[in-house]
Every structure is written in structure tokens, then in C-alpha cells.
Short mmCIF file of C-alpha atoms in Angstrom, two decimals:
data_model
loop_
_atom_site.label_atom_id
_atom_site.label_comp_id
_atom_site.label_asym_id
_atom_site.label_seq_id
_atom_site.Cartn_x
_atom_site.Cartn_y
_atom_site.Cartn_z
CA MET A 1 -0.03 0.02 -0.05
CA THR A 2 2.67 2.48 -1.15
CA PHE A 3 0.13 5.01 -2.14
CA TRP A 4 -1.45 5.29 1.34
CA LYS A 5 1.93 5.58 2.92
CA SER A 6 2.80 8.55 0.61
CA PHE A 7 -0.78 9.93 1.05
CA PHE A 8 -0.34 9.93 4.96
CA GLN A 9 3.14 11.39 4.73
CA GLU A 10 1.94 14.10 2.35
CA ASN A 11 -0.69 15.17 4.74
CA LYS A 12 1.61 15.20 7.63
CA LYS A 13 3.89 17.61 5.71
CA ASN A 14 0.92 19.87 5.08
CA ASN A 15 0.04 19.81 8.69
CA THR A 16 -3.47 18.74 7.98
CA LYS A 17 -5.11 16.31 10.10
CA ASN A 18 -6.07 13.14 8.16
CA ILE A 19 -9.02 11.23 9.71
CA PHE A 20 -9.55 9.01 6.72
CA HIS A 21 -10.05 5.47 7.58
CA ASN A 22 -7.94 3.31 5.29
CA ASP A 23 -10.05 0.08 5.59
CA ILE A 24 -13.54 1.50 5.11
CA ILE A 25 -14.93 1.46 1.64
CA ILE A 26 -17.13 4.37 1.31
CA GLU A 27 -20.48 4.36 -0.64
CA LYS A 28 -22.63 7.34 -0.94
CA LYS A 29 -21.14 8.73 2.34
CA ASN A 30 -19.37 11.92 2.92
CA ILE A 31 -15.90 11.35 4.38
CA LEU A 32 -14.09 14.13 6.03
CA ILE A 33 -10.61 13.94 4.46
CA ILE A 34 -8.98 17.15 5.63
CA GLU A 35 -9.82 19.19 8.68
CA LYS A 36 -9.12 22.88 8.63
CA LEU A 37 -7.48 23.25 5.23
CA LYS A 38 -6.26 26.87 4.56
CA SER A 39 -7.00 28.38 1.24
CA GLY A 40 -6.38 32.13 1.02
CA ASP A 41 -7.54 33.63 4.40
CA LYS A 42 -10.32 30.94 4.80
CA ILE A 43 -10.34 27.61 6.55
CA PHE A 44 -12.27 24.57 5.15
CA ASP A 45 -13.18 21.10 6.15
CA ILE A 46 -12.90 19.05 2.91
CA TYR A 47 -15.12 16.04 2.31
CA LEU A 48 -14.95 13.23 -0.40
CA ASN A 49 -17.95 11.38 -1.70
CA ILE A 50 -18.26 8.44 -4.23
CA ASN A 51 -21.40 8.25 -6.32
CA SER A 52 -23.39 10.85 -4.52
CA ASN A 53 -25.72 12.99 -6.75
CA ILE A 54 -23.73 15.83 -8.30
CA ASN A 55 -25.35 19.09 -9.23
CA LEU A 56 -24.59 19.43 -12.93
CA HIS A 57 -24.45 23.21 -12.81
CA ASP A 58 -21.85 23.11 -10.02
CA LEU A 59 -19.82 20.58 -12.05
CA GLU A 60 -20.04 22.80 -15.03
CA LYS A 61 -18.86 25.87 -12.93
CA LEU A 62 -15.97 23.68 -11.66
CA CYS A 63 -14.95 22.66 -15.22
CA ASN A 64 -15.22 26.36 -16.37
CA SER A 65 -12.87 27.33 -13.51
CA VAL A 66 -10.05 25.39 -15.21
CA GLY A 67 -11.00 26.52 -18.67
CA TRP A 68 -12.50 23.37 -20.06
CA VAL A 69 -14.71 23.72 -23.21
CA LYS A 70 -18.37 23.93 -22.10
CA ARG A 71 -20.24 20.64 -22.72
CA PRO A 72 -24.04 20.12 -23.02
CA ILE A 73 -25.57 19.40 -19.70
CA LYS A 74 -27.67 16.69 -21.14
CA LYS A 75 -24.59 14.84 -22.39
CA VAL A 76 -22.82 15.36 -19.02
CA LYS A 77 -25.88 13.82 -17.20
CA ILE A 78 -25.68 10.68 -19.51
CA ALA A 79 -21.88 10.43 -18.90
CA LEU A 80 -22.30 10.59 -15.11
CA ASN A 81 -25.22 8.07 -15.05
CA ASN A 82 -23.10 5.60 -17.05
CA SER A 83 -19.80 6.15 -15.13
CA PHE A 84 -18.97 3.29 -12.57
CA LEU A 85 -17.59 5.81 -10.03
CA ASN A 86 -18.23 9.67 -9.74
CA ALA A 87 -15.97 10.93 -7.00
CA SER A 88 -16.34 14.51 -5.75
CA LEU A 89 -14.52 16.73 -3.27
CA PHE A 90 -16.39 19.53 -1.60
CA TYR A 91 -16.85 21.77 1.49
CA TYR A 92 -19.92 22.99 3.18
CA HIS A 93 -20.99 26.54 3.25
CA ASN A 94 -24.31 27.36 5.03
CA ASN A 95 -25.29 23.66 4.68
CA ASN A 96 -24.69 23.77 0.96
CA LYS A 97 -22.13 21.66 -0.78
CA LYS A 98 -19.48 23.57 -2.62
CA LEU A 99 -17.93 21.26 -5.27
CA ILE A 100 -14.14 21.79 -5.53
CA GLY A 101 -12.95 18.48 -7.13
CA PHE A 102 -14.22 15.88 -9.38
CA ALA A 103 -13.18 12.61 -11.23
CA ARG A 104 -15.08 9.83 -12.88
CA VAL A 105 -14.46 6.38 -13.97
CA THR A 106 -15.80 4.14 -16.74
CA SER A 107 -15.27 0.36 -16.08
CA ASP A 108 -16.24 -3.17 -16.75
CA GLN A 109 -16.42 -3.59 -13.10
CA SER A 110 -14.15 -6.70 -13.42
CA PHE A 111 -10.70 -6.09 -15.18
CA ASN A 112 -10.39 -2.64 -16.48
CA ALA A 113 -11.19 0.91 -15.55
CA THR A 114 -10.49 4.36 -17.07
CA ILE A 115 -10.30 7.54 -15.13
CA TRP A 116 -11.83 10.63 -16.85
CA ASP A 117 -12.46 14.30 -16.14
CA VAL A 118 -10.13 14.90 -13.22
CA VAL A 119 -10.53 18.48 -12.10
CA ILE A 120 -9.61 20.53 -9.01
CA ASP A 121 -10.75 24.09 -8.43
CA PRO A 122 -7.72 26.27 -9.00
CA LYS A 123 -8.17 27.83 -5.50
CA PHE A 124 -7.61 24.39 -4.02
CA GLN A 125 -4.73 23.18 -6.25
CA LYS A 126 -1.29 22.24 -5.00
CA MET A 127 -2.61 20.99 -1.67
CA GLY A 128 -2.59 17.36 -2.29
CA LEU A 129 -6.29 17.07 -3.03
CA GLY A 130 -5.78 15.65 -6.46
CA SER A 131 -3.65 12.86 -5.02
CA ILE A 132 -6.18 12.09 -2.29
CA LEU A 133 -8.95 12.00 -4.83
CA ILE A 134 -7.09 9.66 -7.32
CA ASN A 135 -5.83 7.48 -4.43
CA GLN A 136 -9.34 7.05 -3.20
CA VAL A 137 -10.64 6.21 -6.69
CA ILE A 138 -7.84 3.60 -7.01
CA LYS A 139 -8.89 2.22 -3.55
CA GLU A 140 -12.48 1.84 -4.61
CA LEU A 141 -11.54 0.12 -7.90
CA ARG A 142 -9.24 -2.24 -6.00
CA TYR A 143 -12.10 -3.17 -3.86
CA TYR A 144 -13.79 -4.55 -6.95
CA ASP A 145 -10.52 -6.35 -7.88
CA ILE A 146 -10.08 -4.34 -10.88
CA SER A 147 -6.35 -4.42 -11.61
CA THR A 148 -5.80 -2.46 -14.81
CA ILE A 149 -6.55 1.19 -14.05
CA THR A 150 -5.98 3.51 -17.05
CA LEU A 151 -6.19 7.13 -17.99
CA PHE A 152 -5.13 9.50 -20.64
CA ALA A 153 -2.91 12.31 -19.37
CA ASP A 154 -2.15 15.65 -20.85
CA PRO A 155 1.68 16.16 -20.94
CA ASP A 156 1.64 18.69 -18.11
CA VAL A 157 -0.01 16.20 -15.62
CA VAL A 158 1.99 13.09 -16.60
CA PRO A 159 4.43 13.54 -13.69
CA PHE A 160 1.49 14.04 -11.18
CA TYR A 161 0.16 10.61 -12.20
CA GLN A 162 3.56 9.04 -12.25
CA HIS A 163 3.99 10.13 -8.64
CA LEU A 164 0.82 8.28 -7.93
CA GLY A 165 2.24 5.06 -9.51
CA PHE A 166 0.91 5.34 -13.01
CA ILE A 167 3.11 4.24 -15.73
CA VAL A 168 3.45 5.76 -19.25
CA ASP A 169 3.30 3.31 -22.18
CA PRO A 170 4.20 0.00 -20.14
CA ASP A 171 5.86 -2.55 -22.45
CA GLY A 172 5.36 -0.11 -25.40
CA VAL A 173 1.46 -0.24 -25.04
CA LYS A 174 0.17 2.94 -26.70
CA GLY A 175 -2.74 5.01 -25.93
CA MET A 176 -4.65 5.63 -29.19
CA PHE A 177 -7.58 7.92 -30.09
CA TRP A 178 -10.09 8.09 -32.84
CA TYR A 179 -12.04 11.23 -33.52
CA PRO A 180 -14.68 11.95 -36.11
CA LEU A 181 -13.46 13.63 -39.21
CA MET B 1 -17.00 8.25 -43.94
CA THR B 2 -13.45 7.49 -44.89
CA PHE B 3 -13.63 4.22 -42.97
CA TRP B 4 -16.48 2.90 -44.99
CA LYS B 5 -14.82 3.80 -48.21
CA SER B 6 -11.74 1.88 -47.23
CA PHE B 7 -13.91 -0.94 -45.93
CA PHE B 8 -15.71 -1.38 -49.16
CA GLN B 9 -12.53 -1.11 -51.19
CA GLU B 10 -10.81 -3.72 -49.03
CA ASN B 11 -13.81 -6.05 -49.50
CA LYS B 12 -13.71 -5.60 -53.27
CA LYS B 13 -9.97 -6.35 -53.38
CA ASN B 14 -10.62 -9.68 -51.43
CA ASN B 15 -13.32 -10.64 -54.05
CA THR B 16 -15.91 -10.96 -51.26
CA LYS B 17 -19.44 -9.72 -51.56
CA ASN B 18 -20.22 -7.05 -48.95
CA ILE B 19 -23.84 -6.88 -48.16
CA PHE B 20 -23.48 -4.70 -45.12
CA HIS B 21 -25.93 -1.74 -45.07
CA ASN B 22 -24.11 1.27 -44.17
CA ASP B 23 -27.11 3.15 -42.72
CA ILE B 24 -28.54 0.33 -40.50
CA ILE B 25 -27.54 0.34 -36.85
CA ILE B 26 -27.70 -3.23 -35.75
CA GLU B 27 -28.76 -4.37 -32.23
CA LYS B 28 -28.88 -8.05 -31.37
CA LYS B 29 -29.15 -8.92 -34.99
CA ASN B 30 -26.84 -11.07 -37.06
CA ILE B 31 -25.57 -9.24 -39.98
CA LEU B 32 -23.98 -11.17 -42.85
CA ILE B 33 -20.72 -9.23 -43.56
CA ILE B 34 -18.81 -11.60 -45.87
CA GLU B 35 -20.28 -14.19 -48.11
CA LYS B 36 -18.02 -17.11 -49.15
CA LEU B 37 -14.86 -16.25 -47.36
CA LYS B 38 -12.11 -18.79 -48.08
CA SER B 39 -9.90 -19.93 -45.17
CA GLY B 40 -7.79 -22.98 -45.92
CA ASP B 41 -9.87 -25.28 -48.10
CA LYS B 42 -13.23 -24.27 -46.63
CA ILE B 43 -15.67 -21.51 -47.52
CA PHE B 44 -17.53 -19.56 -44.75
CA ASP B 45 -20.23 -16.96 -44.48
CA ILE B 46 -19.16 -14.59 -41.86
CA TYR B 47 -21.70 -12.81 -39.51
CA LEU B 48 -21.23 -9.84 -37.15
CA ASN B 49 -23.36 -9.19 -34.04
CA ILE B 50 -23.54 -6.48 -31.45
CA ASN B 51 -24.49 -7.34 -27.95
CA SER B 52 -25.83 -10.99 -28.53
CA ASN B 53 -25.25 -13.43 -25.82
CA ILE B 54 -21.79 -14.84 -26.14
CA ASN B 55 -20.84 -18.30 -24.92
CA LEU B 56 -18.07 -17.71 -22.34
CA HIS B 57 -16.46 -20.96 -23.15
CA ASP B 58 -16.27 -20.14 -26.87
CA LEU B 59 -14.83 -16.84 -25.93
CA GLU B 60 -12.31 -18.49 -23.68
CA LYS B 61 -11.32 -20.89 -26.56
CA LEU B 62 -10.92 -17.94 -28.85
CA CYS B 63 -8.62 -16.04 -26.44
CA ASN B 64 -6.55 -19.26 -25.96
CA SER B 65 -6.08 -19.41 -29.70
CA VAL B 66 -4.17 -16.29 -29.73
CA GLY B 67 -2.10 -17.21 -26.56
CA TRP B 68 -3.92 -14.85 -24.02
CA VAL B 69 -3.61 -15.72 -20.34
CA LYS B 70 -6.55 -17.61 -19.10
CA ARG B 71 -9.07 -15.45 -17.01
CA PRO B 72 -11.63 -16.61 -14.57
CA ILE B 73 -14.98 -17.09 -16.39
CA LYS B 74 -16.87 -15.47 -13.43
CA LYS B 75 -14.80 -12.23 -14.02
CA VAL B 76 -15.21 -12.43 -17.85
CA LYS B 77 -19.00 -12.69 -17.37
CA ILE B 78 -18.97 -9.51 -15.07
CA ALA B 79 -16.84 -7.66 -17.57
CA LEU B 80 -19.17 -8.55 -20.56
CA ASN B 81 -22.24 -7.71 -18.63
CA ASN B 82 -20.71 -4.29 -17.80
CA SER B 83 -19.42 -3.54 -21.27
CA PHE B 84 -21.47 -1.13 -23.43
CA LEU B 85 -20.85 -3.07 -26.59
CA ASN B 86 -19.79 -6.67 -27.16
CA ALA B 87 -19.12 -7.22 -30.83
CA SER B 88 -18.65 -10.79 -32.23
CA LEU B 89 -17.80 -12.31 -35.54
CA PHE B 90 -18.78 -15.92 -36.21
CA TYR B 91 -19.89 -18.37 -38.77
CA TYR B 92 -22.54 -21.09 -38.61
CA HIS B 93 -21.56 -24.87 -38.58
CA ASN B 94 -24.63 -27.26 -38.29
CA ASN B 95 -26.68 -24.35 -36.90
CA ASN B 96 -24.17 -23.67 -34.13
CA LYS B 97 -22.35 -20.31 -33.99
CA LYS B 98 -18.52 -20.57 -34.21
CA LEU B 99 -17.03 -17.55 -32.69
CA ILE B 100 -13.94 -16.30 -34.64
CA GLY B 101 -13.67 -12.61 -33.58
CA PHE B 102 -14.52 -10.51 -30.66
CA ALA B 103 -14.11 -6.91 -29.29
CA ARG B 104 -15.77 -5.13 -26.39
CA VAL B 105 -16.25 -1.55 -25.19
CA THR B 106 -16.64 0.30 -21.96
CA SER B 107 -18.23 3.68 -22.25
CA ASP B 108 -19.91 6.50 -20.56
CA GLN B 109 -22.44 6.36 -23.49
CA SER B 110 -21.95 10.04 -24.06
CA PHE B 111 -18.40 11.31 -24.63
CA ASN B 112 -15.81 8.53 -24.31
CA ALA B 113 -15.42 4.91 -25.10
CA THR B 114 -12.54 2.46 -24.70
CA ILE B 115 -12.11 -0.65 -26.95
CA TRP B 116 -10.80 -3.78 -25.14
CA ASP B 117 -10.13 -7.38 -25.88
CA VAL B 118 -9.84 -7.39 -29.64
CA VAL B 119 -9.21 -10.82 -30.85
CA ILE B 120 -9.51 -12.57 -34.30
CA ASP B 121 -8.98 -16.43 -34.67
CA PRO B 122 -5.55 -17.02 -36.19
CA LYS B 123 -7.19 -19.02 -39.02
CA PHE B 124 -9.16 -15.94 -40.02
CA GLN B 125 -6.46 -13.31 -39.57
CA LYS B 126 -5.12 -11.25 -42.43
CA MET B 127 -8.52 -11.21 -44.19
CA GLY B 128 -9.59 -7.78 -43.16
CA LEU B 129 -12.05 -9.14 -40.46
CA GLY B 130 -10.46 -7.12 -37.67
CA SER B 131 -10.85 -3.93 -39.68
CA ILE B 132 -14.57 -4.78 -40.32
CA LEU B 133 -15.09 -5.50 -36.53
CA ILE B 134 -13.50 -2.27 -35.32
CA ASN B 135 -15.19 -0.13 -38.07
CA GLN B 136 -18.56 -1.48 -36.96
CA VAL B 137 -17.75 -0.82 -33.31
CA ILE B 138 -16.76 2.82 -34.24
CA LYS B 139 -20.11 3.18 -36.24
CA GLU B 140 -22.14 1.98 -33.31
CA LEU B 141 -20.42 4.42 -30.98
CA ARG B 142 -20.96 7.23 -33.50
CA TYR B 143 -24.62 6.42 -33.44
CA TYR B 144 -24.62 7.42 -29.76
CA ASP B 145 -22.61 10.55 -30.62
CA ILE B 146 -19.57 9.40 -28.74
CA SER B 147 -16.62 11.32 -30.21
CA THR B 148 -13.60 10.12 -28.24
CA ILE B 149 -12.95 6.49 -29.02
CA THR B 150 -9.84 5.24 -27.35
CA LEU B 151 -7.90 2.11 -26.86
CA PHE B 152 -4.53 0.78 -25.69
CA ALA B 153 -2.61 -0.97 -28.38
CA ASP B 154 0.46 -3.35 -28.16
CA PRO B 155 3.26 -2.17 -30.27
CA ASP B 156 2.71 -4.72 -32.95
CA VAL B 157 -0.93 -3.73 -33.54
CA VAL B 158 -0.32 0.09 -33.53
CA PRO B 159 -0.08 0.27 -37.49
CA PHE B 160 -3.27 -1.71 -37.70
CA TYR B 161 -5.14 0.76 -35.66
CA GLN B 162 -3.40 3.86 -37.44
CA HIS B 163 -4.61 2.34 -40.72
CA LEU B 164 -8.22 2.59 -39.18
CA GLY B 165 -7.72 6.23 -38.29
CA PHE B 166 -6.48 6.01 -34.65
CA ILE B 167 -3.82 8.47 -33.53
CA VAL B 168 -1.02 7.68 -31.02
CA ASP B 169 -0.59 10.25 -28.25
CA PRO B 170 -2.53 13.15 -29.96
CA ASP B 171 -1.18 16.53 -28.69
CA GLY B 172 1.16 14.61 -26.33
CA VAL B 173 -1.68 12.93 -24.39
CA LYS B 174 -0.22 9.89 -22.90
CA GLY B 175 -1.95 6.44 -21.96
CA MET B 176 -1.06 5.63 -18.41
CA PHE B 177 -1.49 2.38 -16.54
CA TRP B 178 -1.77 1.66 -12.70
CA TYR B 179 -1.24 -1.96 -11.65
CA PRO B 180 -1.39 -3.34 -8.11
CA LEU B 181 2.10 -3.83 -6.51
#
């Protein structure tokens, strides 16, 4: 469990208190992953959830915040409904969830999984939240004994995923894309 | 529709009669894709089907024929049940289906799809069947307006997929894998 070692170490370094329970598989439950995270002049408790309902407009706003091309809400809804895992990071403000991170996974629920749409609100980047999110996704997939976890990484985030144990082109296997002409 | 052009041309070259209907989206129907295909000293009519029930032992035999590592039938069943598309190629012998090709797809049914487990019986390789299979998979996915079709290709099949219009590492996007330690 190298990931969890590095995850815990990382949190220690950041002086955040990690109360995540390593042996609990969460399902539609909010897990407090970081208490009293400082961003700007504010303090936040950050929660993680797998497969909770996600407000599509909040997700759109989050994706806008990192400059992604706007996608039809209807198509986003279909994609989320047909993803095996939808993982979200958020904090509460006046009892409302404020979405600050997201990732989703397509999978055959047996051998393979592919992670898509990983996004962290710029105000909360460089705080280890992306690592926590992806490590939790890996943990969930391992619970289902899924052993090939894949993704397609833009060049600037390849080192981030390498740090989490992902390998580029193992044994020369190449990621390939087909787009409509 | 460059693919279908090349598909038709390929069939002409092979002197097979293609009665595939370009505008029909098939669903649980057997489509005769090649009449009178010669393999060894025998002649076969080859059919394609999307999402029909696949005999798991036939699939195991097919995967064995190309030297794949044996996988637990129970896990294969889960994977097929949770794949968006299962595409198969076969011929009939005494009213029994003989499986000679297979590919399956995980997808969010909206934006992205990933093709897995592409296999053609060695006795039927180098006849254009792999191209027909993948082109039909692409066609089905395009029917759902899925525009990012991905796969992970071993080095020896990269040119095959390039020929079908797949691109390696577009804009430097890298395929990455995580495996359990």
C-alpha cells in the first residue's frame, strides 16, 4: 500500500489532520478527508464522496474554472449516469455543498477501468487534494478487484500521475484515439 | 465516412461480396458481412453481431487461440455484462455459432469509449475481419454521438489501428496504467 503511505506522509507534511479510515470502503457517504485546510484567508473542512448525486451546474462551474470547453448538460448527465464511479470533493458553506474537485471512471467492473475528467478548483490546487481524490478512486476500484486502471494524461499532468504510481506506455502499449473527421 | 470507403474497397480487393448496409444500426441482429470467405480449403459466410449473448467457453477458446492468459470465467462474465458493446464475428456450422472474432467497449455512453479485448481467430487473420469489426464498433459508437474512441494498443498492432484512423498520443496525451504492486 505504497500510495497510502505517501498519502499519509503528504498530509503530515501539510500539517493537515487526516482522519480518513484506510479500511472503510465508502459508498454514498461523505468522508471528512481534511480538517481545517487553509486556502487564501479561509479555513475549510474538505469532504470526499463516491457516487453521490452531483449538481450538474456546480460541475459545469468547476470545469469552467479550469478553462474546459463547455459541454451540453444533457450529455454530461448521461456520462455521469453511465460512469461506474463519480468521485467528488467539496466543503460545506451554510449547509450547501461547494464542489471543488471531481473525477469519474468508466469500467467493466471486473478487469479494467479508465479515469476521466479529473478536475480540482484552482483555488484548491497544490494542496494534495488531487492525490487524495485519485488514491481514493484507486482504492475503490481495487475493492472490486479491478487491476488495470488506466487514464489519458495531458503532458503537463504526466508527472503528477507518475507520482501516484501510473506508468506511461508500459511494455510499449500505446494510448490511441479516434475522433470523427 | 473514410472508414467505410476503405472498408468497401478492401472487400472488393478480397473478391468478397459485402452486403452490409451502411445506414442500419444493428442491435442483437446477425449481419452477414462476408459471403463465401475462403480460409484454408473451406468456405465460410461470416456474420457480425453486437450485444448478442456470447458463450463464455467459446470466448475463452478464442482467447486461448491467440495465446492470451486464461481469465476466470466469472470475471469475464461480469466484464461482458458491464461492457457497453460486445461485438462478435462468427460463422454457422450445423446451426451452431462458431466464434472467430470479438471486441468489447466500456463507455459513458456520451463522450468517451474504450475498446478492449480485440481478438481474431488466427485461422481468420489477415483477411480484413479485424478492420470490419473495429469499423462497425466505431459506427455503433458514433450512433450514440460518442466522439472520443480510445484504446490501448500493443506495439505490434499500432499500425493496424493507425490504418483505421486511430492516432497515437494526440497533442502529447499519454496512455497511463496503474497496476497493483
